[in-house]
Amino acid sequence: MMSRDYNNIIQLINSQKDNFPLDQLFYVDKSIYELDLETFFYNQWIFVGHQSRIPNKGDYFIFSIGNESIIIIRESESQINCFYNVCRHRGSQICLETEGNSKKLVCPYHAWTYNLDGKLKNARMMYEDFDKKKWSLIKCNSKVFQGLIFLNFSNQPDDFNEFIKPLKPFIELHGLKNAKIATKKVYPTNGNWKLTLDNFHECYHCLPSHPEYCQVHSKEYIQAYGAGNNTGPESKVFNKKLDEWNNKTKELGYLTGEFSEINFSNFFRSAERTPFDDNRLSETKSGKPVSTLMGNFKNFDGGYTTIGTSPFNSLIMSNDFATTFTFIPRGPMKTDVEIMWLVDENASEGKDYNIDELIWMWNETTIADKRIIENNQNGVLSKKYKPGPLSTMEIGLKKLKNWYLNHLKKKLT
Amino acid sequence: MMSRDYNNIIQLINSQKDNFPLDQLFYVDKSIYELDLETFFYNQWIFVGHQSRIPNKGDYFIFSIGNESIIIIRESESQINCFYNVCRHRGSQICLETEGNSKKLVCPYHAWTYNLDGKLKNARMMYEDFDKKKWSLIKCNSKVFQGLIFLNFSNQPDDFNEFIKPLKPFIELHGLKNAKIATKKVYPTNGNWKLTLDNFHECYHCLPSHPEYCQVHSKEYIQAYGAGNNTGPESKVFNKKLDEWNNKTKELGYLTGEFSEINFSNFFRSAERTPFDDNRLSETKSGKPVSTLMGNFKNFDGGYTTIGTSPFNSLIMSNDFATTFTFIPRGPMKTDVEIMWLVDENASEGKDYNIDELIWMWNETTIADKRIIENNQNGVLSKKYKPGPLSTMEIGLKKLKNWYLNHLKKKLT
Amino acid sequence: MMSRDYNNIIQLINSQKDNFPLDQLFYVDKSIYELDLETFFYNQWIFVGHQSRIPNKGDYFIFSIGNESIIIIRESESQINCFYNVCRHRGSQICLETEGNSKKLVCPYHAWTYNLDGKLKNARMMYEDFDKKKWSLIKCNSKVFQGLIFLNFSNQPDDFNEFIKPLKPFIELHGLKNAKIATKKVYPTNGNWKLTLDNFHECYHCLPSHPEYCQVHSKEYIQAYGAGNNTGPESKVFNKKLDEWNNKTKELGYLTGEFSEINFSNFFRSAERTPFDDNRLSETKSGKPVSTLMGNFKNFDGGYTTIGTSPFNSLIMSNDFATTFTFIPRGPMKTDVEIMWLVDENASEGKDYNIDELIWMWNETTIADKRIIENNQNGVLSKKYKPGPLSTMEIGLKKLKNWYLNHLKKKLT
Ligand code: FES
Ligand code: FES
Ligand code: FES
């Protein structure tokens, strides 16, 4: 597939041990990092924002990854366009702020002017044979689903419908298309993206490291489901609770159940609906709701929904708010964790919701994770780092690792 | 010529399209950058300052480029010397400040002492066979012309007289040898040196980006001559004006006319004398003079002189002051733009000239250019950057590009 | 020995001239730097601290070099252990502060818990076949000698007893095992480690650069012994003084004499006892003692002891205090100079000693050296740097250079 000689990397892939984390090179090496970006980040459907960030015609924001800058701009009530932020004349960036409003896209260098659909409208002083139609802005593949704006940097992107299909009912349940961003935060983390995700895909560290998480969730849930369905040892206590809740919730008419990948594919998706601990209705300190009901919910059903659309995105949704994650690789040992907190578009701050309460658990938890991951990265840099045996609570990490290695190997052979 | 394998670069050179800017690699690649330094900066006569900066015996200043530091020091009223700032003993730098006065050059490490002509005068405790005469400071090629201090880092520099010949009358007209530096500024710009010069060699961006420039210069001048003679579409209006001014000015006894390179050579020089817009006498906000007449001028002749001695230097001279530019590559995506403003040595600040008025146009314009170039560099970094078609006003850029590609190819084959 | 092709470096080694410093590449090149770390720093016994820094059980401090972090922790009154700061599970660093106290080593990630002897005591939720005994912390070779904590990063370290043997009496004389750290300082120096050591191994620069040193030590001493025994031209004046002092001191019953390497080996050691100038008793501004007598001394003997245990460590010891140096490479052009000042463990600050007086000479001298070395590095970066002839006072530098070149060549062939 690829022209360079990747035999070393293939050998390295083959030498990884089953129930152990990855070798050092995967977490520190610059050329593996670049291969990763190509193979993973630039080949997945990744959501990078929510439509409510750009409600009016001409509203835009910028998403950046590596040397790429993407303009995400609203052309009309029904249309959002995504363009490479590169002028077709001599390549200047066109939008210089991270967000704003612009009725036309005017290059700040020589004023070539593009419509919101990307078509070149005006260029002064060109030679006679110049054909405006050939010099539209270059589009980036994009889809808006339930208000989530997905990009795909691949030249041959996977079919979006096929991709979203199994996750669709889980997402739709929560009415994100009628949501708005209450707040968002970035947590720059000095760790390789896979080290950052290893952390996200196991809850073995929750007990020693996350008092807030352990206050909200029960020991049994954390053990069996803390990092997603079937990522830790089965808990009979939790199974019983889950069965009861499933029955009750089905009666209420809401979706229950879970989805996992069965066959190896380009996708790494998961979803499940699970109950909170007794008397808790939302993923908050007190367990009490923190905003108004969203989507199809008429009542609090005492459960919540956890979704991974790809390694780079997760959604964790109570009945009254959603927390979304985007993991953006920024360098071999640098990852930004971006979190949005979404509430119903009609909820009003101060009255229906309070930001401090809304963000409490995942803000505290992500600050702690940043510190933990950075300590992990520092240790992994040592010549003496050798992957050690995984615990029974790190099955999620193992799944992710296996998918990663298979995928990379497929790409290289 | 060169031992390494430059076939890739030669192929790349051959694939550049005629009426388009350069491909990405030329603007971002580290090895092309290093090749550029060797091929261009280190092979041109480049002025780096003016004699008035070091009026007294022992006065010196430092010019730095890459890892090189050059001591430019006055030995006597008639002699300025340029030495590598490297002690012949164990290599310490000798002058540690960017400017100063020193009657002898004493190394701060072990006190080896050199005369202002670079000869080693004293070294303690050496073995008997030590021969002082062999350990003078290493000179850098230099020439002082009309007060401008030129360096050339080549081992076989082009003949200075041949180099300066066509530009000589244009420079001499302005009496720079009796000038002084009114002020100087550095504009560190995060752009490749060629991207920085592309900007300087076209005035297509002047209308959207430089209100100050467009206030001083007429639309017709900008179109036809804004980036030098024959760099934009001919303007009959301006041609007429130029003819009239040429006749009038010849009568006054001052130089008129222009110079361009005809045959390809190591040099990239240009010069022309052109009129200001009606009633303007100097390149200032009001059009009024901003200092006393310089050089041969007895009256304001309503024109000014634009000179490029190499890609790395320009002189833009009104009758009463001169603005000089030095473009210094600092990294693959980093260039310092250094500007000096020169006035007659007898003019006195506050009485004859005012610095704010003097620097207004080029200060504002260069601050804007810095911003523009940095946006351009950011866009050019994208995978989706592809050179686009040039306008009719970018002939100057095209000339520079062709000279650059020819020169580089010659060096590599 | 080594698999990569080091022919270029071997040629370079062979081309070094005898009475000149090294060529540029040795002082700037990244791959030579990495080779140096492997060949030298990671193969020597290097002291990195003193036991008095961690008096109580569980006291620890961290020593860092490159990507390695070593926990130096007291297990018991008689035992200090050194571990790589890398958890055996997924590699997190365990100790996050540069010093502290910890009764157990608990990994902050998933709480694997190690005893102070490095044995894994506890790991939650592991699979049945998990064998704790296999997952102890990884030790770093270490020895405590006279309170000095030596590390050796080699897999086959030289025998410590063989290494320390010739230096033993010189160190033991000063009673460092009953010493304490009065203070310590780090001098981050932007110079290659060899450039930093060149400076330390010659006293040709002392006269122009170190007024404090020249106030404390006589001209004759500086000439003949300033950088160690036989590193400058013989001084009859000093020889006479040394003879007289040797006789007097032997009568007092204290050690005299000197040690130098005779045959080439892995070691680069030296030691000598020499007299101060008349009426001086300690290496202080006034020559007066600055603390209470240490070790075997019942009276001030008017002399002091200079020891190099390796290129990376020196000890300079008066009768009443010791100054120790550790030179830690931090990058191709970066070296930390760490100095500890040791006094008798029973001396009390304010009463028996005063820190400003204690550190005066070597603090001033090391600040000056930092500046000097950085100027040297800047000059050595020039293309025009060529090694110049050494003076008669730079024999110490020459010895170090020859040992370095021989050693490196042996490693590469
Ligand atoms: S680069 Fe955009 S108009 Fe020229
Ligand atoms: S390096 Fe200049 S005198 Fe030694
Ligand atoms: S990395 Fe230390 S316990 Fe997991």
Short mmCIF file of C-alpha atoms in Angstrom, two decimals, chain C residues 127-290:
data_model
loop_
_atom_site.label_atom_id
_atom_site.label_comp_id
_atom_site.label_asym_id
_atom_site.label_seq_id
_atom_site.Cartn_x
_atom_site.Cartn_y
_atom_site.Cartn_z
CA TYR C 127 -5.53 -12.27 36.83
CA GLU C 128 -4.89 -15.44 38.79
CA ASP C 129 -1.58 -16.28 37.19
CA PHE C 130 -0.08 -12.95 38.20
CA ASP C 131 3.18 -13.43 40.11
CA LYS C 132 4.02 -10.41 42.25
CA LYS C 133 7.59 -11.56 42.72
CA LYS C 134 8.34 -10.88 39.07
CA TRP C 135 7.37 -7.23 39.18
CA SER C 136 9.76 -5.51 41.57
CA LEU C 137 11.03 -2.03 40.77
CA ILE C 138 14.14 -2.02 38.58
CA LYS C 139 17.31 -1.13 40.45
CA CYS C 140 20.00 1.23 39.27
CA ASN C 141 23.57 0.20 40.25
CA SER C 142 24.61 2.24 43.24
CA LYS C 143 27.17 2.45 46.02
CA VAL C 144 27.40 4.73 48.98
CA PHE C 145 31.01 5.57 49.80
CA GLN C 146 31.82 7.96 52.61
CA GLY C 147 28.30 9.31 52.33
CA LEU C 148 28.61 10.05 48.63
CA ILE C 149 25.91 8.30 46.61
CA PHE C 150 27.34 6.90 43.37
CA LEU C 151 25.20 5.66 40.48
CA ASN C 152 26.31 3.65 37.47
CA PHE C 153 23.89 3.19 34.56
CA SER C 154 25.92 0.49 32.85
CA ASN C 155 24.71 -3.10 32.55
CA GLN C 156 28.25 -4.22 33.38
CA PRO C 157 29.58 -1.59 35.72
CA ASP C 158 33.28 -1.47 36.54
CA ASP C 159 34.13 -2.88 39.93
CA PHE C 160 33.53 -0.11 42.45
CA ASN C 161 36.39 -1.11 44.74
CA GLU C 162 38.89 -1.11 41.92
CA PHE C 163 37.55 2.26 40.85
CA ILE C 164 37.70 3.95 44.24
CA LYS C 165 40.92 2.36 45.52
CA PRO C 166 43.52 5.02 44.63
CA LEU C 167 41.23 7.86 45.70
CA LYS C 168 40.10 6.22 48.92
CA PRO C 169 42.69 7.67 51.33
CA PHE C 170 42.25 11.16 49.88
CA ILE C 171 38.48 11.06 50.37
CA GLU C 172 38.52 9.30 53.73
CA LEU C 173 40.86 11.91 55.18
CA HIS C 174 38.02 14.46 55.06
CA GLY C 175 35.38 12.49 56.91
CA LEU C 176 32.57 13.04 54.40
CA LYS C 177 30.62 10.17 55.92
CA ASN C 178 30.10 12.41 58.94
CA ALA C 179 29.28 15.45 56.85
CA LYS C 180 26.08 17.24 55.93
CA ILE C 181 25.06 19.42 53.02
CA ALA C 182 25.27 23.06 54.06
CA THR C 183 23.82 24.18 50.72
CA LYS C 184 23.74 23.24 47.06
CA LYS C 185 23.28 25.07 43.77
CA VAL C 186 22.77 24.29 40.09
CA TYR C 187 24.39 26.37 37.34
CA PRO C 188 22.64 25.57 34.02
CA THR C 189 25.24 26.26 31.34
CA ASN C 190 24.54 26.50 27.61
CA GLY C 191 27.64 24.62 26.58
CA ASN C 192 28.52 21.09 25.49
CA TRP C 193 29.69 18.96 28.43
CA LYS C 194 33.23 18.72 26.98
CA LEU C 195 33.44 22.49 26.53
CA THR C 196 32.31 22.83 30.13
CA LEU C 197 34.99 20.39 31.27
CA ASP C 198 37.69 21.98 29.06
CA ASN C 199 37.10 25.06 31.15
CA PHE C 200 37.39 23.11 34.40
CA HIS C 201 40.59 21.41 33.32
CA GLU C 202 42.76 24.43 32.64
CA CYS C 203 43.62 27.48 34.71
CA TYR C 204 44.97 29.53 31.80
CA HIS C 205 41.75 31.56 32.01
CA CYS C 206 41.99 32.07 35.77
CA LEU C 207 44.07 35.23 35.61
CA PRO C 208 41.82 37.17 33.19
CA SER C 209 38.53 35.68 34.33
CA HIS C 210 38.61 34.72 38.02
CA PRO C 211 39.72 37.50 40.37
CA GLU C 212 38.23 35.60 43.33
CA TYR C 213 40.25 32.46 42.58
CA CYS C 214 43.42 34.52 42.07
CA GLN C 215 42.87 36.25 45.39
CA VAL C 216 42.74 32.90 47.20
CA HIS C 217 45.51 31.05 45.32
CA SER C 218 49.07 32.13 44.51
CA LYS C 219 50.30 32.81 41.00
CA GLU C 220 52.76 29.94 41.25
CA TYR C 221 50.16 27.45 42.37
CA ILE C 222 47.81 28.52 39.59
CA GLN C 223 50.54 28.14 36.99
CA ALA C 224 51.67 24.68 38.00
CA TYR C 225 48.66 23.09 39.74
CA GLY C 226 45.65 25.32 39.03
CA ALA C 227 43.93 22.62 37.03
CA GLY C 228 45.48 19.68 38.89
CA ASN C 229 48.93 18.24 39.25
CA ASN C 230 51.21 18.63 36.24
CA THR C 231 48.75 20.60 34.16
CA GLY C 232 50.98 23.68 33.69
CA PRO C 233 54.65 24.64 33.61
CA GLU C 234 56.61 23.58 36.67
CA SER C 235 57.14 26.32 39.27
CA LYS C 236 60.31 26.08 41.36
CA VAL C 237 58.80 28.47 43.88
CA PHE C 238 55.77 26.25 44.30
CA ASN C 239 57.78 23.02 44.28
CA LYS C 240 59.84 24.29 47.21
CA LYS C 241 56.73 25.28 49.07
CA LEU C 242 55.14 21.91 48.35
CA ASP C 243 58.21 20.01 49.61
CA GLU C 244 58.30 21.97 52.84
CA TRP C 245 54.59 21.52 53.37
CA ASN C 246 54.75 17.80 52.62
CA ASN C 247 57.41 17.33 55.31
CA LYS C 248 55.56 19.38 57.88
CA THR C 249 52.25 17.67 57.14
CA LYS C 250 53.69 14.15 57.26
CA GLU C 251 55.02 15.03 60.70
CA LEU C 252 51.51 16.06 61.73
CA GLY C 253 50.45 12.60 60.57
CA TYR C 254 48.21 13.62 57.67
CA LEU C 255 48.20 12.24 54.17
CA THR C 256 50.21 14.02 51.45
CA GLY C 257 51.07 13.28 47.83
CA GLU C 258 49.23 12.84 44.59
CA PHE C 259 47.68 10.31 42.22
CA SER C 260 47.43 10.38 38.42
CA GLU C 261 46.35 7.76 35.93
CA ILE C 262 49.39 6.11 34.37
CA ASN C 263 47.92 3.58 31.99
CA PHE C 264 44.90 4.20 29.84
CA SER C 265 41.77 2.69 31.35
CA ASN C 266 38.06 3.26 31.72
CA PHE C 267 38.88 5.65 34.56
CA PHE C 268 39.93 9.27 34.53
CA ARG C 269 40.91 9.98 38.11
CA SER C 270 43.31 12.30 39.85
CA ALA C 271 44.02 13.48 43.37
CA GLU C 272 46.53 15.64 45.14
CA ARG C 273 47.16 17.39 48.41
CA THR C 274 48.71 20.87 48.14
CA PRO C 275 49.42 23.77 50.45
CA PHE C 276 47.56 27.06 50.49
CA ASP C 277 49.46 30.28 50.27
CA ASP C 278 51.17 31.40 53.53
CA ASN C 279 48.80 32.04 56.38
CA ARG C 280 45.76 30.66 54.56
CA LEU C 281 43.95 27.74 56.18
CA SER C 282 40.85 27.35 54.03
CA GLU C 283 39.64 28.13 50.49
CA THR C 284 37.91 31.34 51.61
CA LYS C 285 38.14 35.05 50.89
CA SER C 286 40.10 35.78 54.08
CA GLY C 287 41.96 32.46 54.18
CA LYS C 288 40.51 31.91 57.64
CA PRO C 289 38.49 28.81 58.50
CA VAL C 290 34.82 29.00 57.74
#
